[in-house]
CSV table of C-alpha atoms in Angstrom, one decimal:
chain,number,residue,atom,x,y,z
A,227,MET,CA,0.0,0.0,0.0
A,228,LYS,CA,1.5,3.4,-1.0
A,229,TRP,CA,1.3,6.1,1.6
A,230,TYR,CA,0.8,8.9,-0.9
A,231,GLN,CA,-1.2,8.1,-4.0
A,232,VAL,CA,-3.2,10.0,-6.6
A,233,ASN,CA,-5.0,7.9,-9.2
A,234,GLU,CA,-8.4,6.9,-10.7
A,235,HIS,CA,-9.1,3.9,-8.5
A,236,PRO,CA,-11.9,3.9,-5.9
A,237,LEU,CA,-10.5,4.6,-2.5
A,238,GLU,CA,-10.2,2.1,0.3
A,239,PRO,CA,-10.3,4.0,3.6
A,240,MET,CA,-9.7,1.0,5.8
A,241,ALA,CA,-6.5,0.2,3.9
A,242,LEU,CA,-5.1,3.6,5.0
A,243,TYR,CA,-6.2,2.9,8.5
A,244,GLU,CA,-4.1,-0.3,8.4
A,245,THR,CA,-1.2,1.7,6.9
A,246,VAL,CA,-0.8,4.1,9.8
A,247,ARG,CA,-1.3,1.6,12.6
A,248,HIS,CA,1.5,0.2,14.8
A,249,ARG,CA,1.8,-1.0,18.4
A,250,ASN,CA,2.3,2.4,20.0
A,251,VAL,CA,-0.5,4.1,18.2
A,252,GLY,CA,-3.4,5.0,20.5
A,253,ALA,CA,-5.5,7.1,18.1
A,254,VAL,CA,-6.2,7.0,14.4
A,255,VAL,CA,-8.3,9.7,12.7
A,256,LEU,CA,-9.7,8.9,9.3
A,257,PHE,CA,-11.0,11.8,7.2
A,258,ILE,CA,-13.0,10.9,4.1
A,259,GLY,CA,-14.0,13.7,1.7
A,260,THR,CA,-17.1,12.7,-0.3
A,261,VAL,CA,-18.9,14.2,-3.2
A,262,ARG,CA,-21.8,16.4,-2.1
A,263,GLU,CA,-24.9,16.9,-4.1
A,264,MET,CA,-26.2,20.3,-2.9
A,265,THR,CA,-24.2,23.4,-2.3
A,266,GLY,CA,-26.8,26.0,-1.4
A,267,SER,CA,-29.2,26.0,-4.3
A,268,LYS,CA,-26.6,24.5,-6.7
A,269,GLN,CA,-27.0,20.9,-7.6
A,270,THR,CA,-23.9,18.9,-8.4
A,271,GLU,CA,-24.3,16.0,-10.9
A,272,LEU,CA,-20.7,14.8,-10.7
A,273,LEU,CA,-17.2,16.0,-10.0
A,274,GLU,CA,-14.2,15.7,-12.3
A,275,TYR,CA,-10.7,15.8,-10.7
A,276,GLU,CA,-7.5,16.3,-12.7
A,277,SER,CA,-3.9,16.3,-11.3
A,278,TYR,CA,-0.3,16.7,-12.1
A,279,VAL,CA,0.2,13.3,-10.5
A,280,PRO,CA,3.9,12.9,-9.9
A,281,MET,CA,4.1,16.4,-8.2
A,282,ALA,CA,0.9,15.8,-6.3
A,283,GLU,CA,2.2,12.7,-4.8
A,284,LYS,CA,5.4,14.5,-3.8
A,285,MET,CA,3.4,17.3,-2.2
A,286,LEU,CA,1.3,14.7,-0.2
A,287,GLU,CA,4.6,13.4,1.1
A,288,GLN,CA,5.7,16.9,1.9
A,289,ILE,CA,2.5,17.4,4.0
A,290,ALA,CA,3.2,14.2,5.9
A,291,LYS,CA,6.7,15.6,6.7
A,292,GLU,CA,5.2,18.9,7.9
A,293,VAL,CA,2.8,16.9,10.1
A,294,ALA,CA,5.7,14.9,11.6
A,295,GLU,CA,7.6,18.1,12.4
A,296,ARG,CA,4.6,19.7,14.1
A,297,TRP,CA,3.3,16.6,15.9
A,298,PRO,CA,6.4,14.3,16.4
A,299,GLY,CA,5.6,10.7,15.9
A,300,ALA,CA,2.4,11.3,14.0
A,301,LEU,CA,2.0,9.3,10.8
A,302,THR,CA,0.0,10.4,7.8
A,303,ALA,CA,-1.1,8.5,4.7
A,304,ILE,CA,-3.2,10.2,2.0
A,305,HIS,CA,-4.9,8.9,-1.1
A,306,HIS,CA,-6.7,11.2,-3.5
A,307,ARG,CA,-8.9,10.0,-6.4
A,308,ILE,CA,-9.1,11.7,-9.8
A,309,GLY,CA,-11.3,11.3,-12.8
A,310,ARG,CA,-15.1,11.5,-12.7
A,311,LEU,CA,-16.8,10.9,-9.4
A,312,ASP,CA,-20.5,10.5,-8.6
A,313,ILE,CA,-22.4,11.9,-5.7
A,314,MET,CA,-21.4,10.2,-2.4
A,315,GLU,CA,-18.2,8.7,-3.8
A,316,GLU,CA,-15.0,9.2,-1.9
A,317,ALA,CA,-12.6,11.8,-3.3
A,318,VAL,CA,-9.9,11.8,-0.6
A,319,VAL,CA,-8.9,9.8,2.4
A,320,ILE,CA,-6.5,11.0,5.1
A,321,ALA,CA,-5.3,8.7,7.9
A,322,THR,CA,-3.4,10.2,10.7
A,323,SER,CA,-2.2,8.3,13.7
A,324,SER,CA,-0.5,9.2,17.0
A,325,SER,CA,0.0,7.9,20.5
A,326,HIS,CA,-2.8,10.2,21.7
A,327,ARG,CA,-6.0,11.5,20.1
A,328,ALA,CA,-5.3,15.3,20.2
A,329,ASP,CA,-2.4,15.1,17.9
A,330,ALA,CA,-4.1,12.7,15.5
A,331,TYR,CA,-7.1,15.1,15.2
A,332,GLU,CA,-5.0,18.2,14.8
A,333,ALA,CA,-2.7,16.6,12.3
A,334,ASN,CA,-5.6,15.4,10.2
A,335,ARG,CA,-7.2,18.8,10.0
A,336,TYR,CA,-3.8,20.3,9.1
A,337,ALA,CA,-3.4,17.8,6.3
A,338,ILE,CA,-6.7,18.6,4.5
A,339,GLU,CA,-6.1,22.3,4.7
A,340,ARG,CA,-2.6,21.9,3.2
A,341,ILE,CA,-4.0,19.8,0.4
A,342,LYS,CA,-6.1,22.8,-0.6
A,343,GLU,CA,-3.0,25.0,-0.7
A,344,ILE,CA,-0.2,23.1,-2.2
A,345,VAL,CA,-1.2,19.9,-4.0
A,346,PRO,CA,-1.7,20.2,-7.7
A,347,ILE,CA,-5.2,18.7,-8.0
A,348,TRP,CA,-8.1,20.5,-9.6
A,349,LYS,CA,-11.8,20.0,-9.2
A,350,ARG,CA,-14.4,20.7,-11.9
A,351,GLU,CA,-18.0,21.0,-10.8
A,352,HIS,CA,-20.6,19.7,-13.1
A,353,TRP,CA,-23.8,21.3,-12.0
A,354,THR,CA,-27.2,20.9,-13.5
A,355,ASP,CA,-26.7,24.3,-15.1
A,356,GLY,CA,-23.1,24.3,-16.2
A,357,THR,CA,-19.5,23.4,-15.3
A,358,LYS,CA,-16.6,25.2,-13.7
A,359,TRP,CA,-13.0,24.5,-12.8
A,360,MET,CA,-12.8,25.4,-9.1
A,361,GLY,CA,-9.9,27.2,-7.5
A,362,ASP,CA,-8.9,29.8,-5.1
A,363,GLN,CA,-10.8,28.1,-2.3
A,364,LYS,CA,-8.3,29.6,0.2
A,365,GLU,CA,-7.6,32.9,-1.6
A,366,GLN,CA,-4.0,32.3,-2.2
A,367,HIS,CA,-1.5,34.6,-3.7
A,368,PRO,CA,0.5,33.8,-6.8
A,369,GLY,CA,4.0,32.4,-6.6
A,370,ARG,CA,5.2,29.7,-4.4
A,371,PRO,CA,2.6,28.7,-1.8
A,372,GLU,CA,3.5,29.6,1.7
A,373,GLY,CA,5.5,27.2,3.8
A,374,VAL,CA,6.8,25.0,1.0
A,375,THR,CA,10.4,24.2,1.7
A,376,TYR,CA,12.6,21.8,-0.2
A,377,THR,CA,15.3,19.7,1.3
B,192,MET,CA,13.7,23.6,-25.3
B,193,ILE,CA,11.4,23.9,-22.3
B,194,GLU,CA,8.3,21.8,-22.1
B,195,VAL,CA,5.3,23.5,-20.5
B,196,LEU,CA,2.5,21.4,-19.1
B,197,CYS,CA,-1.1,22.8,-18.8
B,198,PHE,CA,-3.9,21.7,-16.6
B,199,ALA,CA,-7.6,22.5,-15.8
B,200,HIS,CA,-8.8,25.8,-17.2
B,201,VAL,CA,-5.4,26.7,-18.7
B,202,ALA,CA,-5.4,23.5,-20.8
B,203,GLU,CA,-8.9,24.2,-22.0
B,204,GLU,CA,-8.4,27.9,-22.8
B,205,LEU,CA,-5.2,27.1,-24.8
B,206,ALA,CA,-6.7,23.9,-26.2
B,207,VAL,CA,-3.4,22.0,-25.5
B,208,ARG,CA,-2.1,19.9,-22.7
B,209,SER,CA,1.5,21.0,-23.3
B,210,TYR,CA,3.7,23.2,-25.6
B,211,THR,CA,7.4,24.0,-25.9
B,212,VAL,CA,9.2,27.3,-25.8
B,213,SER,CA,12.9,28.2,-26.3
B,214,ALA,CA,15.2,28.4,-23.3
B,215,PRO,CA,16.0,30.3,-21.2
B,216,GLN,CA,12.8,31.9,-20.0
B,217,THR,CA,11.9,33.5,-16.7
B,218,ILE,CA,8.6,32.4,-15.1
B,219,ALA,CA,7.5,36.1,-15.3
B,220,ALA,CA,7.9,35.8,-19.1
B,221,LEU,CA,6.0,32.6,-19.3
B,222,ARG,CA,3.2,34.2,-17.2
B,223,ALA,CA,3.1,37.2,-19.5
B,224,ASP,CA,2.9,35.0,-22.6
B,225,LEU,CA,0.0,33.1,-21.1
B,226,ALA,CA,-1.8,36.4,-20.4
B,227,GLU,CA,-1.2,37.5,-24.0
B,228,ARG,CA,-2.7,34.2,-25.3
B,229,GLY,CA,-5.8,34.9,-23.3
B,230,VAL,CA,-5.5,32.6,-20.3
B,231,SER,CA,-7.7,34.0,-17.6
B,232,GLY,CA,-6.3,34.8,-14.2
B,233,ALA,CA,-2.7,34.6,-15.5
B,234,GLU,CA,-1.6,36.9,-12.7
B,235,ARG,CA,-2.7,34.3,-10.2
B,236,LEU,CA,-1.1,31.2,-11.7
B,237,MET,CA,1.5,29.3,-9.9
B,238,PHE,CA,4.5,27.6,-11.6
B,239,ALA,CA,6.5,24.5,-10.9
B,240,VAL,CA,9.8,23.7,-12.5
B,241,ASN,CA,10.7,20.0,-12.4
B,242,GLU,CA,7.9,19.5,-9.9
B,243,ARG,CA,9.0,22.2,-7.5
B,244,TYR,CA,7.2,25.5,-7.0
B,245,GLU,CA,9.2,28.5,-8.2
B,246,THR,CA,8.5,32.2,-8.3
B,247,ASP,CA,8.5,34.9,-11.1
B,248,GLU,CA,12.2,35.7,-11.0
B,249,TYR,CA,13.3,32.1,-11.5
B,250,THR,CA,15.0,31.3,-14.8
B,251,VAL,CA,14.0,28.1,-16.5
B,252,ALA,CA,16.7,26.3,-18.3
B,253,ASP,CA,17.0,24.1,-21.4
B,254,GLY,CA,15.5,20.7,-20.7
B,255,ASP,CA,13.4,21.8,-17.8
B,256,THR,CA,9.7,20.9,-17.5
B,257,VAL,CA,7.4,23.7,-16.3
B,258,ALA,CA,3.9,23.0,-15.0
B,259,VAL,CA,1.4,25.8,-15.1
B,260,ILE,CA,-0.6,25.4,-11.9
B,261,PRO,CA,-3.9,27.2,-11.5
B,262,MET,CA,-5.2,27.7,-7.9
B,263,VAL,CA,-5.6,24.1,-6.6
B,264,SER,CA,-8.9,22.7,-5.5
B,265,GLY,CA,-8.3,19.2,-4.3
B,266,GLY,CA,-10.0,17.6,-1.3
């Protein structure tokens, strides 16, 4: 099982759970992002995700490194699906584990927020009345995203 | 030559997934070229060179691969 993966296959949340477990883990948080039908009065028919896969997988690994710096000992595995997804299908799974629950919860929240900043994946909404490539969900500025360092 | 990869709305607006330009080029020059070709929101695009984010002053060399990265929207 790869720890950081972006591809078109349906996601397997419990496989990520198994990936981040070990004998000294006391808490695993599993976040599953799913395709929602209604956003206000807008009705989504399906979502289409596209990615620059090799870089996206590197950025997922970068997020896991950032997590480990902030919450020592915390482990992170992330799989993101791309292609066309129907309502209720899983788009992303993030598993974080730690010896105690607080770190696992905080690390998991951090990871999803960072995905929306630095991972080259794009979502196209297919609504009942049109389509649009989404972006700028966090009102970023151009250039290198904040906090990205290379070793 | 520099290979430039396009994604999402950029690929659609240019109607190509990739193109090549002569080297060297700054990212600022690549951004200006995209704006001139009618890519929307060119001032807000991010750029990666060989899968690393770089900023406008960076000079892209012969053989490098540039990815034009619109604001991301994963998750």
